[in-house]
């Protein structure tokens, strides 16, 4: 493809993405109080291009940013102050793990898994999401694991987790022994 055609296609794709993000921004701003400035939006679209280069990916349609915005807009761990930064990080992680899972996951499956772990296992810690949850999940997917397909990525991490989780019954029993016996 010649350079002029590539630049034209790229510009049109960026315009479509900008329109989708702006539309998304209005809705999320009204409902959740989170919104991006023009500068933040431009920076996120530029960050997408860098992420695509870094992870050696090509997109033919819009990017993932507007979907990320909708999926993560109601997170208890994202505030107005860190919204753009968190989106940039999640966008980069998304592209990295599309590669890590060898494109065996749909965008929706990966987004569902990311959001669920971000809220429940990672408690908003993007580093833990990337370095632990998604690393384990993508390794399992590469090794042939397909259990996520039945539920679209929901409820999958417990199958892969190596950490012992909170047990409310054990906690209640320990409290009874300490205070009532």
mmCIF file of C-alpha atoms in Angstrom:
data_model
loop_
_atom_site.group_PDB
_atom_site.id
_atom_site.type_symbol
_atom_site.label_atom_id
_atom_site.label_comp_id
_atom_site.label_asym_id
_atom_site.label_seq_id
_atom_site.Cartn_x
_atom_site.Cartn_y
_atom_site.Cartn_z
ATOM 1 C CA UNK A 1 0.000 0.000 0.000
ATOM 2 C CA UNK A 2 1.417 3.380 -0.856
ATOM 3 C CA UNK A 3 2.073 5.911 1.892
ATOM 4 C CA UNK A 4 -0.574 8.456 0.790
ATOM 5 C CA UNK A 5 -3.334 5.837 0.821
ATOM 6 C CA UNK A 6 -2.202 4.553 4.209
ATOM 7 C CA UNK A 7 -2.253 8.079 5.664
ATOM 8 C CA UNK A 8 -5.731 8.726 4.236
ATOM 9 C CA UNK A 9 -7.093 5.475 5.696
ATOM 10 C CA UNK A 10 -5.411 6.202 9.009
ATOM 11 C CA UNK A 11 -6.856 9.721 9.164
ATOM 12 C CA UNK A 12 -10.368 8.429 8.409
ATOM 13 C CA UNK A 13 -10.022 5.725 11.064
ATOM 14 C CA UNK A 14 -8.877 8.308 13.624
ATOM 15 C CA UNK A 15 -11.852 10.564 12.763
ATOM 16 C CA UNK A 16 -14.256 7.659 13.259
ATOM 17 C CA UNK A 17 -12.599 6.790 16.548
ATOM 18 C CA UNK A 18 -12.666 10.409 17.688
ATOM 19 C CA UNK A 19 -16.399 10.615 16.926
ATOM 20 C CA UNK A 20 -17.064 7.369 18.835
ATOM 21 C CA UNK A 21 -15.005 8.510 21.831
ATOM 22 C CA UNK A 22 -16.700 11.927 21.889
ATOM 23 C CA UNK A 23 -20.137 10.320 21.811
ATOM 24 C CA UNK A 24 -19.131 7.910 24.532
ATOM 25 C CA UNK A 25 -17.615 10.764 26.520
ATOM 26 C CA UNK A 26 -20.926 12.660 26.585
ATOM 27 C CA UNK A 27 -22.901 9.673 27.843
ATOM 28 C CA UNK A 28 -20.353 8.633 30.467
ATOM 29 C CA UNK A 29 -19.889 12.227 31.600
ATOM 30 C CA UNK A 30 -23.614 12.581 32.291
ATOM 31 C CA UNK A 31 -24.043 9.208 33.964
ATOM 32 C CA UNK A 32 -20.774 8.718 35.825
ATOM 33 C CA UNK A 33 -19.099 12.119 35.994
ATOM 34 C CA UNK A 34 -16.077 10.886 34.067
ATOM 35 C CA UNK A 35 -15.055 12.732 30.943
ATOM 36 C CA UNK A 36 -12.016 13.296 28.831
ATOM 37 C CA UNK A 37 -10.788 16.659 27.668
ATOM 38 C CA UNK A 38 -9.953 17.164 23.996
ATOM 39 C CA UNK A 39 -6.288 16.942 24.880
ATOM 40 C CA UNK A 40 -6.766 13.695 26.796
ATOM 41 C CA UNK A 41 -8.777 12.210 23.927
ATOM 42 C CA UNK A 42 -6.080 13.159 21.422
ATOM 43 C CA UNK A 43 -3.404 11.740 23.725
ATOM 44 C CA UNK A 44 -5.308 8.459 24.088
ATOM 45 C CA UNK A 45 -5.705 8.085 20.334
ATOM 46 C CA UNK A 46 -1.983 8.810 19.904
ATOM 47 C CA UNK A 47 -1.222 6.310 22.691
ATOM 48 C CA UNK A 48 -3.243 3.726 20.784
ATOM 49 C CA UNK A 49 -1.016 4.213 17.749
ATOM 50 C CA UNK A 50 2.085 3.776 19.905
ATOM 51 C CA UNK A 51 0.617 0.695 21.537
ATOM 52 C CA UNK A 52 -0.222 -0.830 18.169
ATOM 53 C CA UNK A 53 3.351 -0.260 17.005
ATOM 54 C CA UNK A 54 4.825 -1.571 20.252
ATOM 55 C CA UNK A 55 2.746 -4.758 20.106
ATOM 56 C CA UNK A 56 3.058 -5.057 16.323
ATOM 57 C CA UNK A 57 -0.690 -5.037 15.771
ATOM 58 C CA UNK A 58 -2.795 -3.690 12.916
ATOM 59 C CA UNK A 59 -6.385 -2.473 13.200
ATOM 60 C CA UNK A 60 -8.714 -2.139 10.282
ATOM 61 C CA UNK A 61 -11.593 -0.527 12.164
ATOM 62 C CA UNK A 62 -11.858 1.739 15.148
ATOM 63 C CA UNK A 63 -9.762 1.052 18.183
ATOM 64 C CA UNK A 64 -10.874 -0.360 21.486
ATOM 65 C CA UNK A 65 -10.994 2.934 23.396
ATOM 66 C CA UNK A 66 -14.755 3.580 23.297
ATOM 67 C CA UNK A 67 -15.441 -0.014 24.375
ATOM 68 C CA UNK A 68 -12.949 0.335 27.221
ATOM 69 C CA UNK A 69 -14.659 3.537 28.289
ATOM 70 C CA UNK A 70 -18.074 1.855 28.441
ATOM 71 C CA UNK A 71 -16.810 -1.273 30.182
ATOM 72 C CA UNK A 72 -14.793 0.537 32.863
ATOM 73 C CA UNK A 73 -16.889 3.705 33.370
ATOM 74 C CA UNK A 74 -18.664 2.356 36.433
ATOM 75 C CA UNK A 75 -15.540 1.079 38.175
ATOM 76 C CA UNK A 76 -15.301 1.935 41.820
ATOM 77 C CA UNK A 77 -11.526 2.237 41.365
ATOM 78 C CA UNK A 78 -11.419 4.914 38.658
ATOM 79 C CA UNK A 79 -11.770 8.583 39.502
ATOM 80 C CA UNK A 80 -11.825 11.703 37.352
ATOM 81 C CA UNK A 81 -8.228 12.407 38.356
ATOM 82 C CA UNK A 82 -6.859 9.120 37.007
ATOM 83 C CA UNK A 83 -9.439 8.352 34.300
ATOM 84 C CA UNK A 84 -7.348 9.184 31.214
ATOM 85 C CA UNK A 85 -4.195 7.613 32.638
ATOM 86 C CA UNK A 86 -6.044 4.427 33.582
ATOM 87 C CA UNK A 87 -7.668 4.201 30.149
ATOM 88 C CA UNK A 88 -4.281 4.601 28.464
ATOM 89 C CA UNK A 89 -2.848 1.820 30.579
ATOM 90 C CA UNK A 90 -5.838 -0.482 30.036
ATOM 91 C CA UNK A 91 -5.699 0.170 26.286
ATOM 92 C CA UNK A 92 -2.046 -0.856 26.159
ATOM 93 C CA UNK A 93 -2.708 -3.929 28.302
ATOM 94 C CA UNK A 94 -5.602 -4.910 26.036
ATOM 95 C CA UNK A 95 -3.404 -4.918 22.930
ATOM 96 C CA UNK A 96 -0.588 -6.718 24.726
ATOM 97 C CA UNK A 97 -2.864 -9.511 25.869
ATOM 98 C CA UNK A 98 -4.611 -9.880 22.532
ATOM 99 C CA UNK A 99 -1.125 -10.910 21.406
ATOM 100 C CA UNK A 100 -0.363 -12.968 24.514
ATOM 101 C CA UNK A 101 -3.547 -14.970 24.016
ATOM 102 C CA UNK A 102 -2.653 -15.339 20.327
ATOM 103 C CA UNK A 103 -5.912 -13.626 19.292
ATOM 104 C CA UNK A 104 -7.920 -16.611 20.549
ATOM 105 C CA UNK A 105 -10.095 -14.317 22.679
ATOM 106 C CA UNK A 106 -12.725 -12.012 21.258
ATOM 107 C CA UNK A 107 -12.501 -8.371 22.276
ATOM 108 C CA UNK A 108 -15.574 -8.857 24.457
ATOM 109 C CA UNK A 109 -14.147 -11.933 26.217
ATOM 110 C CA UNK A 110 -10.923 -10.120 27.015
ATOM 111 C CA UNK A 111 -12.712 -6.956 28.153
ATOM 112 C CA UNK A 112 -15.077 -8.970 30.345
ATOM 113 C CA UNK A 113 -12.190 -10.818 31.959
ATOM 114 C CA UNK A 114 -10.206 -7.607 32.446
ATOM 115 C CA UNK A 115 -13.096 -5.736 34.070
ATOM 116 C CA UNK A 116 -14.069 -8.574 36.371
ATOM 117 C CA UNK A 117 -10.517 -9.039 37.632
ATOM 118 C CA UNK A 118 -9.921 -5.283 37.906
ATOM 119 C CA UNK A 119 -12.931 -4.978 40.206
ATOM 120 C CA UNK A 120 -12.748 -8.195 42.228
ATOM 121 C CA UNK A 121 -9.245 -9.629 42.355
ATOM 122 C CA UNK A 122 -7.054 -6.614 41.609
ATOM 123 C CA UNK A 123 -9.087 -3.966 43.459
ATOM 124 C CA UNK A 124 -8.125 -1.448 40.777
ATOM 125 C CA UNK A 125 -4.435 -2.384 40.651
ATOM 126 C CA UNK A 126 -3.536 -2.265 36.956
ATOM 127 C CA UNK A 127 -0.113 -3.789 37.595
ATOM 128 C CA UNK A 128 -1.642 -6.844 39.277
ATOM 129 C CA UNK A 129 -4.160 -7.163 36.453
ATOM 130 C CA UNK A 130 -1.380 -7.203 33.887
ATOM 131 C CA UNK A 131 1.330 -9.068 35.770
ATOM 132 C CA UNK A 132 -0.746 -11.761 37.417
ATOM 133 C CA UNK A 133 -4.336 -12.200 36.271
ATOM 134 C CA UNK A 134 -3.892 -11.636 32.546
ATOM 135 C CA UNK A 135 -0.541 -13.394 32.458
ATOM 136 C CA UNK A 136 -2.096 -16.552 33.922
ATOM 137 C CA UNK A 137 -5.219 -16.317 31.804
ATOM 138 C CA UNK A 138 -3.366 -15.849 28.514
ATOM 139 C CA UNK A 139 -0.950 -18.693 29.352
ATOM 140 C CA UNK A 140 -3.927 -20.970 29.966
ATOM 141 C CA UNK A 141 -5.561 -19.862 26.704
ATOM 142 C CA UNK A 142 -2.332 -20.519 24.772
ATOM 143 C CA UNK A 143 -2.144 -23.966 26.394
ATOM 144 C CA UNK A 144 -5.591 -24.815 25.065
ATOM 145 C CA UNK A 145 -7.929 -23.714 27.868
ATOM 146 C CA UNK A 146 -11.384 -22.884 26.452
ATOM 147 C CA UNK A 147 -13.562 -22.773 29.571
ATOM 148 C CA UNK A 148 -14.010 -19.019 29.160
ATOM 149 C CA UNK A 149 -16.032 -19.488 25.957
ATOM 150 C CA UNK A 150 -19.153 -20.726 27.756
ATOM 151 C CA UNK A 151 -19.459 -17.569 29.858
ATOM 152 C CA UNK A 152 -17.719 -14.981 27.688
ATOM 153 C CA UNK A 153 -14.781 -14.590 30.065
ATOM 154 C CA UNK A 154 -16.830 -14.259 33.278
ATOM 155 C CA UNK A 155 -15.910 -16.155 36.412
ATOM 156 C CA UNK A 156 -12.705 -17.603 35.011
ATOM 157 C CA UNK A 157 -9.955 -16.465 37.309
ATOM 158 C CA UNK A 158 -10.683 -18.790 40.224
ATOM 159 C CA UNK A 159 -9.793 -21.709 37.962
ATOM 160 C CA UNK A 160 -6.369 -20.161 37.386
ATOM 161 C CA UNK A 161 -5.649 -18.479 40.701
ATOM 162 C CA UNK A 162 -2.807 -19.753 42.827
ATOM 163 C CA UNK A 163 -3.588 -17.513 45.799
ATOM 164 C CA UNK A 164 -5.756 -18.588 48.713
ATOM 165 C CA UNK A 165 -8.774 -16.300 48.823
ATOM 166 C CA UNK A 166 -10.834 -14.896 51.638
ATOM 167 C CA UNK A 167 -13.081 -17.440 53.312
ATOM 168 C CA UNK A 168 -15.905 -15.706 55.189
ATOM 169 C CA UNK A 169 -16.979 -18.880 56.995
ATOM 170 C CA UNK A 170 -13.466 -19.452 58.311
ATOM 171 C CA UNK A 171 -13.273 -15.812 59.397
ATOM 172 C CA UNK A 172 -16.609 -16.022 61.240
ATOM 173 C CA UNK A 173 -15.521 -19.227 62.948
ATOM 174 C CA UNK A 174 -12.265 -17.606 64.085
ATOM 175 C CA UNK A 175 -14.182 -14.626 65.499
ATOM 176 C CA UNK A 176 -16.523 -16.938 67.405
ATOM 177 C CA UNK A 177 -13.570 -18.770 68.925
ATOM 178 C CA UNK A 178 -11.850 -15.529 69.928
ATOM 179 C CA UNK A 179 -14.776 -13.628 71.383
ATOM 180 C CA UNK A 180 -17.515 -16.032 72.365
ATOM 181 C CA UNK A 181 -15.728 -19.013 73.824
#
